Short mmCIF file of C-alpha atoms and ligand atoms in Angstrom, two decimals:
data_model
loop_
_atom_site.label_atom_id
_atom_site.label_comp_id
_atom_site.label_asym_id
_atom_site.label_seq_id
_atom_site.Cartn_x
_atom_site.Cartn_y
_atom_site.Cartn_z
CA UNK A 1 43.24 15.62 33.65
CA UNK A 2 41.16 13.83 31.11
CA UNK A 3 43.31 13.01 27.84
CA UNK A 4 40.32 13.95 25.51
CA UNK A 5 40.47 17.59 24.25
CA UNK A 6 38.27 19.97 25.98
CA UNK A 7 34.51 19.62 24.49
CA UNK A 8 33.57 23.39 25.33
CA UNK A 9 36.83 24.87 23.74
CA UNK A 10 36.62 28.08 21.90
CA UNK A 11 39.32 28.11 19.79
CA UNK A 12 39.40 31.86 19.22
CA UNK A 13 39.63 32.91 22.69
CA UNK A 14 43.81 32.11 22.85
CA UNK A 15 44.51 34.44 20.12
CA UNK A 16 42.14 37.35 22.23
CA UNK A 17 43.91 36.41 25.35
CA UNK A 18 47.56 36.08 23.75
CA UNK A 19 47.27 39.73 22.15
CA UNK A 20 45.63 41.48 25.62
CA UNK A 21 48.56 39.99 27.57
CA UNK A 22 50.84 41.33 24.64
CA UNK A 23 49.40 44.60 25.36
CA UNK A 24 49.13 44.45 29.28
CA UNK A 25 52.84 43.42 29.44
CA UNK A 26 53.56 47.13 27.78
CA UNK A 27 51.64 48.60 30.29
CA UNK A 28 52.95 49.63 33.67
CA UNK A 29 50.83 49.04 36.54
CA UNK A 30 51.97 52.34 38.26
CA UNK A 31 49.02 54.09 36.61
CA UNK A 32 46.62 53.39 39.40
CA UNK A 33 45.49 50.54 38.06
CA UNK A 34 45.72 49.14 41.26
CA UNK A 35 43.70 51.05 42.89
CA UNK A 36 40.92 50.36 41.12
CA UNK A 37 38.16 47.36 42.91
CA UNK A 38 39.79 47.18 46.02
CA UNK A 39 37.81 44.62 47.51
CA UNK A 40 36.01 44.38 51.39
CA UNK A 41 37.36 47.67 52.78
CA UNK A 42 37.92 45.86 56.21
CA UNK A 43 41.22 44.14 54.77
CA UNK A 44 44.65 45.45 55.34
CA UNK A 45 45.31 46.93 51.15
CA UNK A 46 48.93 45.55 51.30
CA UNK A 47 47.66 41.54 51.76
CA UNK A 48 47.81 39.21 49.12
CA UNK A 49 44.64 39.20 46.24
CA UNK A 50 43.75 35.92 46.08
CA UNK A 51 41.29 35.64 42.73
CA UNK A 52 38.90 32.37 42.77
CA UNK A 53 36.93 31.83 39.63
CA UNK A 54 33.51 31.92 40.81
CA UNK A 55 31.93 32.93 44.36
CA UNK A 56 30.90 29.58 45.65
CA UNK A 57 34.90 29.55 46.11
CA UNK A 58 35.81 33.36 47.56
CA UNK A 59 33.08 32.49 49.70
CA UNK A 60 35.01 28.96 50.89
CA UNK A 61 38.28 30.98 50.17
CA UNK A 62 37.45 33.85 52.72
CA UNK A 63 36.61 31.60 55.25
CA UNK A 64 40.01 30.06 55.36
CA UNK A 65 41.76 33.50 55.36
CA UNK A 66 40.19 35.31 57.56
CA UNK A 67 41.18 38.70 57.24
CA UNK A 68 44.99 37.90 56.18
CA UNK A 69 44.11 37.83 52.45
CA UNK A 70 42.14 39.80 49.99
CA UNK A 71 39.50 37.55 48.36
CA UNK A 72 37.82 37.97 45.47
CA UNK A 73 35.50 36.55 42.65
CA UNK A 74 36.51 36.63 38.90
CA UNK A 75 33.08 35.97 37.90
CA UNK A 76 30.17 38.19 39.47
CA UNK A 77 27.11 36.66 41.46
CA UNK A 78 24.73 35.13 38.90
CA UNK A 79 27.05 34.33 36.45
CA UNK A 80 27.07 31.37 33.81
CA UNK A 81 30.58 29.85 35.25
CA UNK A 82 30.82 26.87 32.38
CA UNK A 83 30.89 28.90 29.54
CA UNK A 84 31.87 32.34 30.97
CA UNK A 85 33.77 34.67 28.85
CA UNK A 86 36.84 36.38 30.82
CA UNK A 87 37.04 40.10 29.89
CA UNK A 88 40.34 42.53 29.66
CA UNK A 89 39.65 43.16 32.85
CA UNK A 90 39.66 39.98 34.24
CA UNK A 91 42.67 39.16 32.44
CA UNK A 92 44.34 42.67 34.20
CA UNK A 93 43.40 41.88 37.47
CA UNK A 94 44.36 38.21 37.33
CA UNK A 95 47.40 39.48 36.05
CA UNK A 96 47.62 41.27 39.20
CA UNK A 97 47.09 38.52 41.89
CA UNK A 98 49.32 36.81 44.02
CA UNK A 99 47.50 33.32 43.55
CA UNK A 100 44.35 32.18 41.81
CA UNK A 101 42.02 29.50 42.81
CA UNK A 102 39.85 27.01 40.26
CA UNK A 103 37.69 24.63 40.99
CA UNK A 104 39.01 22.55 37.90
CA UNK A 105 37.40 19.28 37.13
CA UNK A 106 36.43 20.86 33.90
CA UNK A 107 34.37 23.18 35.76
CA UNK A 108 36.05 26.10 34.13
CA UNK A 109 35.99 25.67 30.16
CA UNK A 110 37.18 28.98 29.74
CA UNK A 111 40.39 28.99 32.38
CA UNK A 112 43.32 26.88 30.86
CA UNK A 113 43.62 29.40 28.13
CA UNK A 114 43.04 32.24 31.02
CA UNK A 115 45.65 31.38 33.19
CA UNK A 116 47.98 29.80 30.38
CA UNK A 117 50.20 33.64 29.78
CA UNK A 118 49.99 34.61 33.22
CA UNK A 119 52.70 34.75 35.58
CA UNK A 120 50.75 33.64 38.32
CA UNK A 121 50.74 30.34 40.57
CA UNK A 122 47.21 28.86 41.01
CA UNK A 123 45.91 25.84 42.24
CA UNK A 124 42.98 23.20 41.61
CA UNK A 125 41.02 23.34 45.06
CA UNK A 126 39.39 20.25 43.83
CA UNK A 127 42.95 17.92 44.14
CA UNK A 128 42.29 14.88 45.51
CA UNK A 129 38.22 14.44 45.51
CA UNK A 130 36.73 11.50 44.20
CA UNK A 131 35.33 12.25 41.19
CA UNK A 132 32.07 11.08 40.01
CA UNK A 133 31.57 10.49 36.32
CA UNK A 134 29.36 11.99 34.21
CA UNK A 135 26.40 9.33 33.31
CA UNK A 136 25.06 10.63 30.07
CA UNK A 137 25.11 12.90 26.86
CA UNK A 138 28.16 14.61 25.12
CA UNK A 139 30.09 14.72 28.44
CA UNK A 140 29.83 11.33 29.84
CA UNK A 141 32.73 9.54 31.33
CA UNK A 142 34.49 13.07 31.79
CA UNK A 143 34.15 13.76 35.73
CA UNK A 144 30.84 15.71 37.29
CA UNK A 145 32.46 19.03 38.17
CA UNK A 146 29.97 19.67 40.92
CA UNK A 147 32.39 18.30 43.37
CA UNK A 148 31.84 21.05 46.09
CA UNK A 149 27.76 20.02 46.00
CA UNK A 150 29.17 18.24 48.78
CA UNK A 151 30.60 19.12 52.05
CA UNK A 152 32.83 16.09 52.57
CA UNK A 153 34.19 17.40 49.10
CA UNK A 154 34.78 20.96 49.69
CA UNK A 155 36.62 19.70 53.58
CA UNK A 156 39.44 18.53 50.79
CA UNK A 157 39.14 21.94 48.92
CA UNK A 158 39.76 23.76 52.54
CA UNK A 159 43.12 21.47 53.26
CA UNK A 160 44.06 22.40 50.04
CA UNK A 161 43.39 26.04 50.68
CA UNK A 162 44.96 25.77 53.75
CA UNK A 163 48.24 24.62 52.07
CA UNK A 164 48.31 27.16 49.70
CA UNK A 165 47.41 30.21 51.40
CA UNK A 166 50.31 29.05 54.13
CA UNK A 167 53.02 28.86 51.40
CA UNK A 168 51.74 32.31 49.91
CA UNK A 169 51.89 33.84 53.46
CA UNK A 170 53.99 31.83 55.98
CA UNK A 171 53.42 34.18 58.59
CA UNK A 172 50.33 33.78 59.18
CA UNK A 173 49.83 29.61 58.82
CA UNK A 174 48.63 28.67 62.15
CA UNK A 175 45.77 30.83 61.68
CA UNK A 176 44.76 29.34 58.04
CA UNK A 177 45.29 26.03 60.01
CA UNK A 178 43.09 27.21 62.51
CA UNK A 179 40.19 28.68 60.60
CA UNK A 180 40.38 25.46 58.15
CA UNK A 181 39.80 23.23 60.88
CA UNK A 182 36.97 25.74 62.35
CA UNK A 183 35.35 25.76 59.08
CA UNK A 184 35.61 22.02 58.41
CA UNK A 185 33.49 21.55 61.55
CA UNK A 186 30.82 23.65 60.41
CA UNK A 187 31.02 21.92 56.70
CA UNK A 188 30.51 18.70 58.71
CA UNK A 189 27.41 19.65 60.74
CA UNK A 190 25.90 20.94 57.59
CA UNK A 191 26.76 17.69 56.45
CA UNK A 192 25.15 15.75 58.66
CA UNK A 193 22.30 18.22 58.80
CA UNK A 194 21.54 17.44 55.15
CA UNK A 195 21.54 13.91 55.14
CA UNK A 196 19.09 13.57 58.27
CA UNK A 197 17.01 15.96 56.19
CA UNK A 198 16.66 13.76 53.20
CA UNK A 199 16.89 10.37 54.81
CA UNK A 200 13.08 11.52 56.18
CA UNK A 201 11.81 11.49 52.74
CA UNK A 202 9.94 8.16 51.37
CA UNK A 203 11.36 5.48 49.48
CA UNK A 204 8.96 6.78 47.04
CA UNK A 205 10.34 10.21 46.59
CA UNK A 206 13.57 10.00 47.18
CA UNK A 207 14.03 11.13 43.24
CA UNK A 208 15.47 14.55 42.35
CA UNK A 209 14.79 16.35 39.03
CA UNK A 210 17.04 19.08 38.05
CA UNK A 211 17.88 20.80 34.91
CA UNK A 212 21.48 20.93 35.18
CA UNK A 213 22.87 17.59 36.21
CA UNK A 214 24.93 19.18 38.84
CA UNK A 215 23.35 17.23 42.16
CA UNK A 216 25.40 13.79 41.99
CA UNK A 217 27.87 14.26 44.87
CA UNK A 218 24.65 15.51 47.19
CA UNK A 219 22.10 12.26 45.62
CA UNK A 220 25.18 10.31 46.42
CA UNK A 221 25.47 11.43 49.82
CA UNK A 222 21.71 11.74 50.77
CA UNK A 223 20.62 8.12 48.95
CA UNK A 224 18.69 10.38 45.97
CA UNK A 225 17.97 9.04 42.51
CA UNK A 226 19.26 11.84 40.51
CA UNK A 227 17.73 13.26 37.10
CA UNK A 228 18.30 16.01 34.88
CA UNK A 229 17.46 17.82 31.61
CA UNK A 230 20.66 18.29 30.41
CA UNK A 231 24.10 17.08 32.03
CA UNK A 232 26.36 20.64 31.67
CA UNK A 233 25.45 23.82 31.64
CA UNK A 234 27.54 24.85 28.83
CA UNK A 235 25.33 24.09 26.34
CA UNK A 236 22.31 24.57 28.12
CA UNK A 237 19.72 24.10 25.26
CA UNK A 238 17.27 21.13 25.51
CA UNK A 239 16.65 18.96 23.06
CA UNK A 240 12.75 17.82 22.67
CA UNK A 241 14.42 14.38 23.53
CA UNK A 242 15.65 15.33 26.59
CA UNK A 243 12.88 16.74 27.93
CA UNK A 244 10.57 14.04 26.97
CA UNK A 245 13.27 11.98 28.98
CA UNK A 246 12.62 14.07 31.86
CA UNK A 247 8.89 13.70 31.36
CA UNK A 248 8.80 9.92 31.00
CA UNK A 249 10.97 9.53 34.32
CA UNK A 250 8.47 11.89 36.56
CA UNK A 251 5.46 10.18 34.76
CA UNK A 252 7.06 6.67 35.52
CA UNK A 253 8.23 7.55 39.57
CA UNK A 254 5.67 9.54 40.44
CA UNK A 255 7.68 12.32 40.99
CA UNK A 256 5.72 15.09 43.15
CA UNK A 257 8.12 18.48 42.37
CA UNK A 258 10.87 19.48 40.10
CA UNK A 259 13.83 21.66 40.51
CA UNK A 260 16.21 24.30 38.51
CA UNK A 261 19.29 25.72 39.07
CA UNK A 262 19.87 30.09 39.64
CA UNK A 263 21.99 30.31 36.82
CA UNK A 264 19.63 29.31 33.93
CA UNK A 265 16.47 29.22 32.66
CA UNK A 266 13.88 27.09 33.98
CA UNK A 267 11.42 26.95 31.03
CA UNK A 268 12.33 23.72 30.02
CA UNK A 269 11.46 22.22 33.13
CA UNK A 270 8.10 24.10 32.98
CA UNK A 271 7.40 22.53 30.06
CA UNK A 272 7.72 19.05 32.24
CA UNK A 273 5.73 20.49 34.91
CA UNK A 274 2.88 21.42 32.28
CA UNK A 275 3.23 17.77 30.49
CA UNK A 276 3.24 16.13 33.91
CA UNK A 277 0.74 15.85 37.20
CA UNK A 278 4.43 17.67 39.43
CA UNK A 279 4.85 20.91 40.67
CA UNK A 280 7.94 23.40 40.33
CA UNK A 281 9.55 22.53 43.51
CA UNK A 282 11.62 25.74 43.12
CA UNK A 283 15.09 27.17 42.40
CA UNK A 284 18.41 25.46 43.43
CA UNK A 285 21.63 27.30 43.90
CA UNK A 286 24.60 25.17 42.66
CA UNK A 287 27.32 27.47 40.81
CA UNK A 288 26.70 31.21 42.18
CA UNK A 289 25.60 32.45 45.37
CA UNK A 290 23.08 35.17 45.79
CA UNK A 291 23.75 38.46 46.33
CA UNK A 292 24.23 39.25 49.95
CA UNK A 293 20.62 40.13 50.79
CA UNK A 294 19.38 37.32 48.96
CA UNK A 295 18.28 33.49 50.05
CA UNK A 296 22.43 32.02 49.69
CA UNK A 297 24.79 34.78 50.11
CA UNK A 298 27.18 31.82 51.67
CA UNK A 299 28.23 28.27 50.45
CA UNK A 300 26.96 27.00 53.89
CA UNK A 301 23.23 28.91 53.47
CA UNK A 302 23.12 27.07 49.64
CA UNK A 303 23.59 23.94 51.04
CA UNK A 304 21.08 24.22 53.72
CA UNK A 305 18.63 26.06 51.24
CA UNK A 306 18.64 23.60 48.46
CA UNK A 307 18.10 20.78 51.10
CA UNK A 308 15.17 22.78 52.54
CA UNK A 309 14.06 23.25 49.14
CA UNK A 310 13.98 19.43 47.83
CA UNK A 311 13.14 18.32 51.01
CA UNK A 312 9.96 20.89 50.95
CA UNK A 313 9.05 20.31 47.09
CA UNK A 314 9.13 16.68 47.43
CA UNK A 315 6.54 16.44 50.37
CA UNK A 316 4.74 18.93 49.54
CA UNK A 317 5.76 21.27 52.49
CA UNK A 318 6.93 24.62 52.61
CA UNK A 319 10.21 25.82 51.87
ZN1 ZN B 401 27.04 23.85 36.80
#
């Protein structure tokens, strides 16, 4: 953990938290709380609830499981995961669970203080991934949460699943060990599907323009030049600077198409598409899937999509 204090910190929020728990401890839970948001009705009601903190994770989570554990989301599909807001409910049914999953790295502003009064074991699915370091702005030198933006990356987040969920339910061990190893083989052929995808692009246009600067595990692994508007999405206003940043660097490269992420607003990268001669390339999924019927409803379809995507935007095919 980085020794500086938390830049996205709301110092209210542990008095909120501190006074719900005070009032959740007085509650009993044999009021049908339970009940309530069972999850996929498919799954045996007595397994563990595993919560994860946003669905990029249940997603990776329920893959390892199978059908042994209940998996669910804290934060719905859409949702602003950086500077989220965790509601009494959250804080009931996270109360509730028999382990809870983060992606940590900073990822989470909001989950220290979350986690801090519950009696509840989680774990950082991110332990032991290289971390790359955040280049610019307020955040630089603090490491690029985005670590699952890469498939090597999330292979360590599925041993670490795999340990976890085997401790929470012996029993059933071999299979997590099996389905980990299943799923690591499909992380690694989308791996390797996604870096012969971008290693046909150019010399010349091997540049990728975001507005979140949440694509430097996947430029790392597909030789990209990586730009953004703004480097977290926490405070996801941007300055005039900033975007005349942006501007200046697709002026300078030549830059055919721009991106932006689900979760936020693209009209500041409009504003570079008006100002310069390159298109909206079109919308990247990085820290929510889509809902089931839409483009990403799993971590492996966002992977494959946003490759499509740049690959498409920057030569000037279809998506
Ligand atoms: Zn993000």
């Amino acid at each position: 953990m980085p020794a500086r204090p938390h830049p996205f910190r709301t110092p209210a929020l542990g008095a909120v938290l501190a006074a719900l728990l005070i009032a959740l401890a007085g509650c009993s839970s044999a009021e049908g709380d339970a009940q309530q948001d069972e999850g996929p009705a498919s799954r045996d009601s007595d397994a563990p609830v595993v919560l994860t903190t946003f669905t990029v994770l249940e997603d990776i989570a329920e893959n390892v499981a199978g059908d042994h554990l209940r998996v669910e989301s804290i934060t719905k599909v859409g949702a602003e995961i950086h500077g989220y807001e965790p509601t009494p409910g959250d804080i009931r049914k996270a109360s509730e669970a028999d382990l809870i999953l983060d992606n940590g790295m900073n990822l989470e502003a909001w989950f220290g203080q979350f986690v801090e009064g519950l009696d509840v074991p989680h774990i950082v699915v991110s332990d032991g991934v290289e971390a790359i370091d955040i280049a610019e702005d307020a955040y630089a030198g603090l490491p690029n949460p985005h670590a699952w933006m890469s498939p090597v990356n999330v292979q360590i987040y599925v041993d670490n699943m795999v340990e976890a969920f085997s401790e929470l339910d012996p029993a059933n061990a071999a299979d997590y060990e099996a389905n980990g190893e299943a799923y690591k083989a499909e992380l690694q052929a989308v791996q390797d599907e996604l870096v012969a995808e971008l290693s046909e692009l150019p010399e010349r246009q091997r540049a990728l323009v975001t507005c979140e600067g949440a694509f430097s595990y996947l430029a790392r692994d597909a030789g990209l030049t990586e730009k953004y508007i703004w480097a977290v999405n926490a405070e996801q206003q941007a300055t005039p600077k900033q975007i005349a940043s942006a501007i200046e660097f697709v002026n300078e490269n030549d830059v055919p198409a721009v991106f932006c992420e689900s979760t936020v607003s693209d009209a500041p990268m409009q504003q570079v598409v008006e100002a310069t001669d390159a298109e909206f390339g079109g919308v990247l999924y990085v820290d929510s899937l889509s809902e089931a019927d839409g483009p990403v409803p799993s971590y492996l379809d966002l992977i494959s999509h946003d490759a499509k995507t740049i690959v498409a935007g920057l030569t000037g095919g279809e998506a």
